[in-house]
Tab-separated table of C-alpha atoms (C1' of nucleotides) in Angstrom:
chain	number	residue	atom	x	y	z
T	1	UNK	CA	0.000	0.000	0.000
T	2	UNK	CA	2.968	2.544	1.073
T	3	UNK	CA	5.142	0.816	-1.279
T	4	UNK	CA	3.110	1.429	-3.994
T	5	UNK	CA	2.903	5.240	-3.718
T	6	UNK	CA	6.547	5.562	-3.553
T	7	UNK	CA	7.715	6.271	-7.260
T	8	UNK	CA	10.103	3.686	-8.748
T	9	UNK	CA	13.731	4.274	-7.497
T	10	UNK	CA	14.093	8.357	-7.091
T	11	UNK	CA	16.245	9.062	-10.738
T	12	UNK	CA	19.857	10.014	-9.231
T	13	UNK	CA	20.904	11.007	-12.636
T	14	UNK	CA	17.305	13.370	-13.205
T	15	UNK	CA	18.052	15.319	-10.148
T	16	UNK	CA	21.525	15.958	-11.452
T	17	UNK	CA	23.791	13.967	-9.461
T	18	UNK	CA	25.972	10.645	-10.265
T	19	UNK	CA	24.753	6.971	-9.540
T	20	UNK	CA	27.369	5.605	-7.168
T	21	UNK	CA	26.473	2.469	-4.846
T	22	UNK	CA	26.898	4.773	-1.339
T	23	UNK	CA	23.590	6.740	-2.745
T	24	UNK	CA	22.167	3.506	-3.973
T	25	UNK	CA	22.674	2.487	-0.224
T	26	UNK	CA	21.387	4.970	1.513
T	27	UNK	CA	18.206	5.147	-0.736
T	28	UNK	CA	17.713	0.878	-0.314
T	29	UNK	CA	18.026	1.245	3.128
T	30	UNK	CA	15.260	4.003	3.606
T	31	UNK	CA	12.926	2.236	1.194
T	32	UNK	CA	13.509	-0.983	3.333
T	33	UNK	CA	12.907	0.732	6.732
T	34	UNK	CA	9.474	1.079	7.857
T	35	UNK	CA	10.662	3.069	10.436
T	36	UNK	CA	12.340	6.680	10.698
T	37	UNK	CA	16.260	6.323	11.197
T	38	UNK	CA	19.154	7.827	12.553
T	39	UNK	CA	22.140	8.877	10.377
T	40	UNK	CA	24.002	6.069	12.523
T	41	UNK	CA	21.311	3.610	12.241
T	42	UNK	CA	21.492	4.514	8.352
T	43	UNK	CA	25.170	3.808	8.207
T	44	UNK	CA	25.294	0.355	10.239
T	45	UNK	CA	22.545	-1.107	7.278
T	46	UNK	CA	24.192	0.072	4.010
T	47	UNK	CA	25.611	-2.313	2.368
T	48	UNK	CA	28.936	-4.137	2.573
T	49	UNK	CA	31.457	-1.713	2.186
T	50	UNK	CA	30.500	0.496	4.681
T	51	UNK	CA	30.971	4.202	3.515
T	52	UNK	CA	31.823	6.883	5.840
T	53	UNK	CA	29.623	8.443	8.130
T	54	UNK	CA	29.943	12.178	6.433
T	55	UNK	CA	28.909	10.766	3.068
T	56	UNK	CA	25.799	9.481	5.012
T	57	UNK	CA	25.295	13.267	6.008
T	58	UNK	CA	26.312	14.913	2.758
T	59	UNK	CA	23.602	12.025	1.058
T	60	UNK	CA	20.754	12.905	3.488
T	61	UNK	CA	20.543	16.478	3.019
T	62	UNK	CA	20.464	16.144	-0.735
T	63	UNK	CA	18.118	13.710	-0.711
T	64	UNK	CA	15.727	15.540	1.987
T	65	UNK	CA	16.516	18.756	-0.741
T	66	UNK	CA	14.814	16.561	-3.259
T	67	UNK	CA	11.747	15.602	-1.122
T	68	UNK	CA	12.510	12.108	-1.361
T	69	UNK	CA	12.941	12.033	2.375
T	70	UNK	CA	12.422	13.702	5.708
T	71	UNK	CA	13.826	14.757	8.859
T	72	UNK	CA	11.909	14.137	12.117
T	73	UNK	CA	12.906	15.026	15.128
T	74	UNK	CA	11.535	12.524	18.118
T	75	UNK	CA	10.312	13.377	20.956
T	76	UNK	CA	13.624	12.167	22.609
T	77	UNK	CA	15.178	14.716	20.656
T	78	UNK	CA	16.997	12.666	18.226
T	79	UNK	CA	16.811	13.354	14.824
T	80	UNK	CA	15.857	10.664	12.410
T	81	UNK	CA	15.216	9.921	8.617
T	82	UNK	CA	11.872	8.530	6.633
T	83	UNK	CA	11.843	8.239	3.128
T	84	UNK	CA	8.797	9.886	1.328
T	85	UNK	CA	7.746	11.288	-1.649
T	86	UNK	CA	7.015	14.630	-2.684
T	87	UNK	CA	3.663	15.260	-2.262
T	88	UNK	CA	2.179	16.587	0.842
T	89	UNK	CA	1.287	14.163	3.830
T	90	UNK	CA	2.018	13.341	7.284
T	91	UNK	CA	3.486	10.608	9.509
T	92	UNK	CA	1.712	8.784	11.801
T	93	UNK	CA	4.005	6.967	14.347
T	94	UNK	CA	3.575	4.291	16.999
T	95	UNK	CA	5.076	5.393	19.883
T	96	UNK	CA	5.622	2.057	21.275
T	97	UNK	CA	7.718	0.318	17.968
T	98	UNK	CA	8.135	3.294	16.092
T	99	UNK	CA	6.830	1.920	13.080
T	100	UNK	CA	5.242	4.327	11.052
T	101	UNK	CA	2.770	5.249	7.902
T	102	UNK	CA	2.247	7.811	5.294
T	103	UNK	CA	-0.715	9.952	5.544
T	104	UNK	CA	-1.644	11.139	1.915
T	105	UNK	CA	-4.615	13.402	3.171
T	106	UNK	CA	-5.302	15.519	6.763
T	107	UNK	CA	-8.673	17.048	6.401
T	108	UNK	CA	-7.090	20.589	7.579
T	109	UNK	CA	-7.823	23.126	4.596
T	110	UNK	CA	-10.979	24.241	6.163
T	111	UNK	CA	-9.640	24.397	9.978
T	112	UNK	CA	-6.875	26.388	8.393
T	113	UNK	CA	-9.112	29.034	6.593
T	114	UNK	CA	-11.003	28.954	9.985
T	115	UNK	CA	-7.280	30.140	11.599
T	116	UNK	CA	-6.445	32.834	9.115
T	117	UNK	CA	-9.802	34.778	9.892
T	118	UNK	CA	-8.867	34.300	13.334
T	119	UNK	CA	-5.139	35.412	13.492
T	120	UNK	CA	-4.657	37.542	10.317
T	121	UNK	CA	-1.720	35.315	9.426
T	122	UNK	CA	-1.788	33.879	5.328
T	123	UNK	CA	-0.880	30.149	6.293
T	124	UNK	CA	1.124	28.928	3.322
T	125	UNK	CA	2.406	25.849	5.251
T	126	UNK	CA	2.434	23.138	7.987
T	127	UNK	CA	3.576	20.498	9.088
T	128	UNK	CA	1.577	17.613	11.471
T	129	UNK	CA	3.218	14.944	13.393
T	130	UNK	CA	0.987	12.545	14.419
T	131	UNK	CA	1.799	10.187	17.177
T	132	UNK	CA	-0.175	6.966	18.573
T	133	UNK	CA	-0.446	3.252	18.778
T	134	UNK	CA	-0.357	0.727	15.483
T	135	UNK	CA	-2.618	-2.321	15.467
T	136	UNK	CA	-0.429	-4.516	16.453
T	137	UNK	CA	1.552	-2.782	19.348
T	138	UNK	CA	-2.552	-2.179	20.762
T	139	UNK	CA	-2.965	-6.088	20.613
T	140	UNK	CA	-0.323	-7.014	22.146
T	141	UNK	CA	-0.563	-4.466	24.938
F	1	UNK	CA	-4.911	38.591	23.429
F	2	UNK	CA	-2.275	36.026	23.648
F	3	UNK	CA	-1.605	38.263	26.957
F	4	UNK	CA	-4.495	37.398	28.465
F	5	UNK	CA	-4.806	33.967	27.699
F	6	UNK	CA	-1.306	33.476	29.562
F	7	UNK	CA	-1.200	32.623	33.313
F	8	UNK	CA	0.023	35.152	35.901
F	9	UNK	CA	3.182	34.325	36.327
F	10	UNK	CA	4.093	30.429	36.538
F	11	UNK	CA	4.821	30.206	40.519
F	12	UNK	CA	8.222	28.953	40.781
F	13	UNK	CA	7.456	27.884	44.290
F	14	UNK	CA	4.270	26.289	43.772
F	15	UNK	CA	5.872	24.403	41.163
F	16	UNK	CA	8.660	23.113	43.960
F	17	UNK	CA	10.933	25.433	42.785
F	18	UNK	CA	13.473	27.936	44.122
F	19	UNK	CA	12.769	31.483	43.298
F	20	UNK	CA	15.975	32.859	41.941
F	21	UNK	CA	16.997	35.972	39.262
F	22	UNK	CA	17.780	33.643	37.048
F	23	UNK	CA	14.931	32.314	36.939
F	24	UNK	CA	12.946	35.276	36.623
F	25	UNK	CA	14.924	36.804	34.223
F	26	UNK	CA	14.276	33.252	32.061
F	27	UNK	CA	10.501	33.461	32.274
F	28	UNK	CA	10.568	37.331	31.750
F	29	UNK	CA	12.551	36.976	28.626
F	30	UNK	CA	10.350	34.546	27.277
F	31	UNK	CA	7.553	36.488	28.098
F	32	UNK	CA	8.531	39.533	26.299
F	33	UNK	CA	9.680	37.713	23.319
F	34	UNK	CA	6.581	37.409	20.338
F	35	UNK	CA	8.765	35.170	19.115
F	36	UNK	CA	10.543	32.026	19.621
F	37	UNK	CA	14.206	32.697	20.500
F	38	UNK	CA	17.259	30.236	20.367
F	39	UNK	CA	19.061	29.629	24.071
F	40	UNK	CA	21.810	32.264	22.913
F	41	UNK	CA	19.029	35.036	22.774
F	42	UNK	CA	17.781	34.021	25.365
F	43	UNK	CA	21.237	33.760	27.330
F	44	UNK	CA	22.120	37.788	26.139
F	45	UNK	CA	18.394	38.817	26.568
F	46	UNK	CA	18.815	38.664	30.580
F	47	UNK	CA	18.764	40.771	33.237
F	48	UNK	CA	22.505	42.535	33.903
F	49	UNK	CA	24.364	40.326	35.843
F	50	UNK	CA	23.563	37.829	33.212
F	51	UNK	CA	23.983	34.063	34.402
F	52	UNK	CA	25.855	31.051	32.718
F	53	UNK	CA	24.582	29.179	29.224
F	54	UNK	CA	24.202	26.182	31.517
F	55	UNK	CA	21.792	27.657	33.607
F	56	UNK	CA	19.798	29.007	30.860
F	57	UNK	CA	19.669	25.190	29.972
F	58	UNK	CA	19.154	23.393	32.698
F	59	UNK	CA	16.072	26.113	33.296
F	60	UNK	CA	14.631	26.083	30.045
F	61	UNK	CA	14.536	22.003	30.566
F	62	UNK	CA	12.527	22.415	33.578
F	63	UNK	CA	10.302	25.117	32.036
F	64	UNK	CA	9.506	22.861	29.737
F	65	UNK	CA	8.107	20.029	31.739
F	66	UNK	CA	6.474	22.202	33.359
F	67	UNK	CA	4.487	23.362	30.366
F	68	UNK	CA	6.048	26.780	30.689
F	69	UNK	CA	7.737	26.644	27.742
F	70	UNK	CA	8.007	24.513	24.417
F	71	UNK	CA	10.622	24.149	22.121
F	72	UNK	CA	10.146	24.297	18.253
F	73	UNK	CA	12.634	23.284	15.621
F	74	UNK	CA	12.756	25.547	13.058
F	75	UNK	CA	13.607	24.339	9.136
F	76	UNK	CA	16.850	25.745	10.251
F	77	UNK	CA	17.462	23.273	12.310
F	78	UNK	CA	17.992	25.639	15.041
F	79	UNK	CA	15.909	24.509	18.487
F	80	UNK	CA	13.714	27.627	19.855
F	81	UNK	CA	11.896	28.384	23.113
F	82	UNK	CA	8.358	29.944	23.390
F	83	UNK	CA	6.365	30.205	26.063
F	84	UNK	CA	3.301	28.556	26.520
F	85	UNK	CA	0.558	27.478	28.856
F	86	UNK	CA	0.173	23.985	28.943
F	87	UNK	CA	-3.484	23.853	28.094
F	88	UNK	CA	-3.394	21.965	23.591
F	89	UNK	CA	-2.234	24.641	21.417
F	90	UNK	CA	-0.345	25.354	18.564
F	91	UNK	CA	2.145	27.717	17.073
F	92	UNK	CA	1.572	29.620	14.023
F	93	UNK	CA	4.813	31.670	12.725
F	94	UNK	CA	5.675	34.610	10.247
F	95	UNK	CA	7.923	33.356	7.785
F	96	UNK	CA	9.450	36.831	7.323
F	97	UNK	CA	9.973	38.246	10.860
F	98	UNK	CA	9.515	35.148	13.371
F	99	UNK	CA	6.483	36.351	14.827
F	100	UNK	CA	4.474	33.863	16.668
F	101	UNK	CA	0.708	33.673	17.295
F	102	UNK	CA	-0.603	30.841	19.736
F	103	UNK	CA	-3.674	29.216	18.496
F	104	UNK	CA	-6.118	27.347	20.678
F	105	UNK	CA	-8.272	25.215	18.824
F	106	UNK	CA	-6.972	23.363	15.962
F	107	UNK	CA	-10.324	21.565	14.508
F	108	UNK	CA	-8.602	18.566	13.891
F	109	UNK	CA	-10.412	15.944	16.021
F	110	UNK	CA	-12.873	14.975	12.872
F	111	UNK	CA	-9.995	14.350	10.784
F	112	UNK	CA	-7.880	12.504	13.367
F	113	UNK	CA	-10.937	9.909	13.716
F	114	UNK	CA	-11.142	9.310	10.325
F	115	UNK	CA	-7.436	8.576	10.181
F	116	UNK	CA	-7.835	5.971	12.917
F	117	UNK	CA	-9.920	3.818	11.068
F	118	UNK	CA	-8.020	4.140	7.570
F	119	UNK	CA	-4.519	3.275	9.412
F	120	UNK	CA	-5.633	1.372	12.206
F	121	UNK	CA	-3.560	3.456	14.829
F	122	UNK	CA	-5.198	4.788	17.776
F	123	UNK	CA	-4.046	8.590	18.071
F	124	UNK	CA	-3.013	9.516	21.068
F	125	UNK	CA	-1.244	13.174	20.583
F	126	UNK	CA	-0.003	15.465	17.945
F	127	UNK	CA	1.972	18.609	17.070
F	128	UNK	CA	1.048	20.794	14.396
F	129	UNK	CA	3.181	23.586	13.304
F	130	UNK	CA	2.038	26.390	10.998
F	131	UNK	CA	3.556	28.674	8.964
F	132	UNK	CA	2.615	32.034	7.145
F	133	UNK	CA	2.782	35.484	6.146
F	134	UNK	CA	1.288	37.545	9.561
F	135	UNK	CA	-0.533	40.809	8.346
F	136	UNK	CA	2.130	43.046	9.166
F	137	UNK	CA	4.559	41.411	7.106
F	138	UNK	CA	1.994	40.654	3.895
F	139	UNK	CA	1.249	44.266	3.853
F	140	UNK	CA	4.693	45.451	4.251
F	141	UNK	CA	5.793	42.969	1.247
K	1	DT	C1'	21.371	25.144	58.743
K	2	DT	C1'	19.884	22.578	55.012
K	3	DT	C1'	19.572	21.700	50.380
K	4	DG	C1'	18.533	23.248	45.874
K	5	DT	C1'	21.083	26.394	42.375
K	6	DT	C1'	24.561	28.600	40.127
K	7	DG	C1'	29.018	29.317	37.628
K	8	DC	C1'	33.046	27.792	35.773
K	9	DA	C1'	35.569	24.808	33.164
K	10	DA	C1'	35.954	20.695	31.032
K	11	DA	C1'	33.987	16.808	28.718
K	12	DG	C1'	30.826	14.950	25.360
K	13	DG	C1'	28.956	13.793	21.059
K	14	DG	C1'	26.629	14.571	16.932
K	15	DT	C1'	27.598	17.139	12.630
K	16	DT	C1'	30.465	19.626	9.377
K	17	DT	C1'	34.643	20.777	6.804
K	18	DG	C1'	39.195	20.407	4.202
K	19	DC	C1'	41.567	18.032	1.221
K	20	DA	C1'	43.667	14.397	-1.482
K	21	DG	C1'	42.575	10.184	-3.824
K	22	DG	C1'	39.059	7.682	-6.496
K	23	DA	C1'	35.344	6.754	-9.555
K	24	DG	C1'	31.236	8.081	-12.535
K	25	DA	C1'	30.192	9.659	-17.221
Y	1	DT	C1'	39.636	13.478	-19.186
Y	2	DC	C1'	36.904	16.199	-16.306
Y	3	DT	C1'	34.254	16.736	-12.387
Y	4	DC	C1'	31.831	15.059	-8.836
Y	5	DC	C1'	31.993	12.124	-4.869
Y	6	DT	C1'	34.044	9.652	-1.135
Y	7	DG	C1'	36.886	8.736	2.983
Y	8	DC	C1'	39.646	10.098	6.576
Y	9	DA	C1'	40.792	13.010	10.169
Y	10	DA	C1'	40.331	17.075	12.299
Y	11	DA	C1'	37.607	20.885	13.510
Y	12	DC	C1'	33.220	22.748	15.232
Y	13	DC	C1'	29.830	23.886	18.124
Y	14	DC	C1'	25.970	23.178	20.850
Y	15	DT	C1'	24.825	20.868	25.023
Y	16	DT	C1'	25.748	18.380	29.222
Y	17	DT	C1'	28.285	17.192	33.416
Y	18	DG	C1'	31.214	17.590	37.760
Y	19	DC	C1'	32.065	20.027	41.505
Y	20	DA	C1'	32.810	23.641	44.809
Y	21	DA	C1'	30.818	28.037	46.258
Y	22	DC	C1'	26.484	30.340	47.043
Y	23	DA	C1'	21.954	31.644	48.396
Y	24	DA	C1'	16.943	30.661	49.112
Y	25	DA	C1'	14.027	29.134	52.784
DNA sequence: TTTGTTGCAAAGGGTTTGCAGGAGA
DNA sequence: TCTCCTGCAAACCCTTTGCAACAAA
């Protein structure tokens, strides 16, 4: 379901840069996590030859440049990295695994209309984080 | 208007707290900040015999449990402190000058239910950040 | 007097930078 | 071949910690 929103691989070469197996990496190990991860946590699962830890960095921002992922920052104050595409849509995380899913759609537009009357600001954008408990983390409870 | 809506003073002592210039000086700066300032500011903000960086931190840490304050992560990447009452809100912020507005409703409980049953999570909290032009700076542009 | 707080200085740790060698195209 | 990219090591910088002196109660 998530899988199949998420375009093909993102086109290294489109966006301009060169197709070496470090971004290759990086990208295969976001698209395999269903969770948000660290920059460490990024590094330890790339394949093989383990790059360095500043390409991992130097990768990430690019890549979060291009929208093809995101930086969250946990409650716990760590800062970690989902893939995602481009279009606008939340995360919804379970607190308990930290599994989480894409939300394509969040039912603000007319709340936010509602807040512009209100405060006199033009919203032109937001950002929800969306915490909670997945099915199976609820069962198991 | 965001004045009023903010509680006397937070009572330091009530809250098991000493009552020391340093802390004052804390909560006054945040107080007479409309927008959300970086430890630093915070730090060169206070009172004369201003204190040491780690007591603006260790402060700030306990202001935040407390529901005092909140801190906000700015696409800079740069953490912030605001104050806040602890009652839901949100933060709505000026793109141009930093200005913040707090906003007490957010109308999203409709939307969060329907997201429950189309991911199967239970929601149990979430943080919505918005950001604008206020009217000040949309006129001025 | 008792105990929470502060200030200083030093340690910590995640992130960034410089630069030379290496690999895409 | 020409750049872009990577790896290493060092530099950075924000934040935290240890500890002795201090001050609120």
């Amino acid at each position: 379901m998530a899988d199949s929103a998420f375009p093909a691989t993102p086109s290294l070469r489109a966006a301009g840069m060169r197709q070496t197996p470090q971004r290759e990496g990086i990208l295969r190990v976001l698209q395999d996590s269903d969770r948000p991860l660290t920059v460490e946590e990024i590094w330890e699962r790339m394949p093989e030859r383990r790059s360095g830890l500043p390409t991992v960095y130097r990768n990430l921002e690019r890549f979060v440049q291009e929208g093809w992922a995101e930086s969250i920052l946990g409650s716990d104050q760590v800062m970690r990295f989902v893939r995602c595409d481009s279009r606008h849509h939340h995360h919804l995380q379970c607190e308990r695994c930290g599994r989480t899913a894409e939300v394509d759609a969040c039912g603000l537009e007319a709340s936010l209309r509602h807040l512009e009357e209100l405060s006199g600001f033009t919203i032109t954008r937001h950002q929800l984080l969306l915490f909670g408990l997945c099915r199976a983390c609820r069962a198991g409870a």
